[in-house]
PDB file of C-alpha atoms in Angstrom:
ATOM      1  CA  MET A   1      84.199 100.109  91.402  1.00  0.00           C
ATOM      2  CA  LYS A   2      80.826 101.728  90.941  1.00  0.00           C
ATOM      3  CA  CYS A   3      79.715 105.326  91.102  1.00  0.00           C
ATOM      4  CA  GLY A   4      75.946 105.180  91.298  1.00  0.00           C
ATOM      5  CA  LYS A   5      74.918 102.656  88.650  1.00  0.00           C
ATOM      6  CA  GLU A   6      77.945 103.213  86.401  1.00  0.00           C
ATOM      7  CA  ASP A   7      81.074 101.018  86.484  1.00  0.00           C
ATOM      8  CA  LEU A   8      84.150 103.235  86.779  1.00  0.00           C
ATOM      9  CA  VAL A   9      86.525 100.377  85.950  1.00  0.00           C
ATOM     10  CA  SER A  10      85.458  98.093  83.140  1.00  0.00           C
ATOM     11  CA  SER A  11      85.742  94.353  83.706  1.00  0.00           C
ATOM     12  CA  GLU A  12      87.640  94.356  80.390  1.00  0.00           C
ATOM     13  CA  ILE A  13      90.366  96.498  82.011  1.00  0.00           C
ATOM     14  CA  ALA A  14      90.405  94.961  85.499  1.00  0.00           C
ATOM     15  CA  PRO A  15      88.479  91.681  85.665  1.00  0.00           C
ATOM     16  CA  ARG A  16      87.362  90.641  89.146  1.00  0.00           C
ATOM     17  CA  GLU A  17      86.671  86.971  89.618  1.00  0.00           C
ATOM     18  CA  GLY A  18      86.520  85.014  92.856  1.00  0.00           C
ATOM     19  CA  LYS A  19      87.682  86.330  96.189  1.00  0.00           C
ATOM     20  CA  THR A  20      89.042  89.874  95.796  1.00  0.00           C
ATOM     21  CA  LYS A  21      89.399  91.020  99.426  1.00  0.00           C
ATOM     22  CA  HIS A  22      92.121  89.653 101.710  1.00  0.00           C
ATOM     23  CA  LEU A  23      93.548  90.256 105.169  1.00  0.00           C
ATOM     24  CA  PHE A  24      97.129  89.000 105.314  1.00  0.00           C
ATOM     25  CA  GLY A  25      97.798  89.773 108.976  1.00  0.00           C
ATOM     26  CA  SER A  26      99.881  92.546 110.467  1.00  0.00           C
ATOM     27  CA  VAL A  27     103.468  93.662 109.967  1.00  0.00           C
ATOM     28  CA  ARG A  28     105.819  95.684 112.147  1.00  0.00           C
ATOM     29  CA  VAL A  29     107.632  98.691 110.728  1.00  0.00           C
ATOM     30  CA  GLY A  30     111.379  98.365 111.333  1.00  0.00           C
ATOM     31  CA  GLU A  31     113.896 101.026 112.366  1.00  0.00           C
ATOM     32  CA  ARG A  32     114.478 102.007 108.736  1.00  0.00           C
ATOM     33  CA  GLY A  33     110.772 102.105 107.856  1.00  0.00           C
ATOM     34  CA  GLN A  34     110.821  98.686 106.203  1.00  0.00           C
ATOM     35  CA  ILE A  35     108.075  96.072 106.302  1.00  0.00           C
ATOM     36  CA  VAL A  36     107.959  92.458 105.143  1.00  0.00           C
ATOM     37  CA  ILE A  37     105.098  91.695 102.770  1.00  0.00           C
ATOM     38  CA  PRO A  38     103.552  88.396 103.929  1.00  0.00           C
ATOM     39  CA  LYS A  39     104.400  85.394 101.722  1.00  0.00           C
ATOM     40  CA  GLU A  40     100.741  84.686 100.945  1.00  0.00           C
ATOM     41  CA  ALA A  41     100.359  88.246  99.605  1.00  0.00           C
ATOM     42  CA  ARG A  42     103.606  88.007  97.591  1.00  0.00           C
ATOM     43  CA  ASP A  43     102.462  84.712  96.074  1.00  0.00           C
ATOM     44  CA  LEU A  44      98.952  85.949  95.277  1.00  0.00           C
ATOM     45  CA  PHE A  45     100.162  89.150  93.616  1.00  0.00           C
ATOM     46  CA  GLY A  46     103.286  87.707  91.999  1.00  0.00           C
ATOM     47  CA  ILE A  47     105.699  89.908  93.935  1.00  0.00           C
ATOM     48  CA  ALA A  48     109.303  88.722  93.652  1.00  0.00           C
ATOM     49  CA  PRO A  49     112.647  90.032  94.930  1.00  0.00           C
ATOM     50  CA  GLY A  50     113.765  92.974  92.791  1.00  0.00           C
ATOM     51  CA  ASP A  51     110.245  93.977  91.709  1.00  0.00           C
ATOM     52  CA  ILE A  52     109.586  97.716  91.708  1.00  0.00           C
ATOM     53  CA  MET A  53     106.648  98.740  93.874  1.00  0.00           C
ATOM     54  CA  LEU A  54     104.807 102.046  93.789  1.00  0.00           C
ATOM     55  CA  VAL A  55     103.684 103.396  97.150  1.00  0.00           C
ATOM     56  CA  LEU A  56     100.402 105.269  96.758  1.00  0.00           C
ATOM     57  CA  GLY A  57      98.692 107.208  99.501  1.00  0.00           C
ATOM     58  CA  ASP A  58      95.404 108.856 100.323  1.00  0.00           C
ATOM     59  CA  VAL A  59      95.086 110.829 103.553  1.00  0.00           C
ATOM     60  CA  GLU A  60      91.608 109.416 104.200  1.00  0.00           C
ATOM     61  CA  ARG A  61      92.021 105.840 102.915  1.00  0.00           C
ATOM     62  CA  GLY A  62      95.643 104.985 103.687  1.00  0.00           C
ATOM     63  CA  ILE A  63      98.598 103.496 101.823  1.00  0.00           C
ATOM     64  CA  ALA A  64      98.578 101.043  98.917  1.00  0.00           C
ATOM     65  CA  LEU A  65     101.387  99.110  97.240  1.00  0.00           C
ATOM     66  CA  VAL A  66     101.141  98.410  93.511  1.00  0.00           C
ATOM     67  CA  LYS A  67     103.609  96.599  91.279  1.00  0.00           C
ATOM     68  CA  ALA A  68     104.934  99.142  88.786  1.00  0.00           C
ATOM     69  CA  ASP A  69     104.526  96.741  85.842  1.00  0.00           C
ATOM     70  CA  THR A  70     100.895  96.057  86.812  1.00  0.00           C
ATOM     71  CA  LEU A  71     100.096  99.764  86.716  1.00  0.00           C
ATOM     72  CA  GLN A  72     101.904 100.063  83.383  1.00  0.00           C
ATOM     73  CA  GLU A  73      99.815  97.204  81.913  1.00  0.00           C
ATOM     74  CA  PHE A  74      96.644  98.860  83.246  1.00  0.00           C
ATOM     75  CA  ALA A  75      97.614 102.160  81.584  1.00  0.00           C
ATOM     76  CA  LYS A  76      98.293 100.378  78.264  1.00  0.00           C
ATOM     77  CA  LYS A  77      94.850  98.750  78.336  1.00  0.00           C
ATOM     78  CA  ILE A  78      93.209 102.123  78.987  1.00  0.00           C
ATOM     79  CA  LEU A  79      95.061 103.637  76.026  1.00  0.00           C
ATOM     80  CA  GLU A  80      94.156 100.694  73.788  1.00  0.00           C
ATOM     81  CA  LEU A  81      90.473 101.013  74.701  1.00  0.00           C
ATOM     82  CA  SER A  82      90.498 104.770  74.194  1.00  0.00           C
ATOM     83  CA  ASN A  83      91.988 104.291  70.697  1.00  0.00           C
ATOM     84  CA  LYS A  84      89.280 101.814  69.617  1.00  0.00           C
ATOM     85  CA  PRO A  85      86.662 103.290  67.288  1.00  0.00           C
ATOM     86  CA  ASP A  86      83.197 103.663  68.810  1.00  0.00           C
ATOM     87  CA  GLU A  87      81.057 100.622  68.232  1.00  0.00           C
TER      88      GLU A  87
END
């Protein structure tokens, strides 16, 4: 992600290689508010039965699902980088 010329997320924290944008189709919301995440998306993002997902939302941009352990790993990397002495 860039803000002007500056990278807001370092490639060291969140490397982006290859195809990063996907459209997995559409899903229907059931009576109880449930959806089925398409198999291709589950496979690509390593989502398995029993995984804990965080549901994030932005009024202007919509809803996002993130695996809780992925966000935890991201936070650890940020802390590790912030604890490194300046080079």
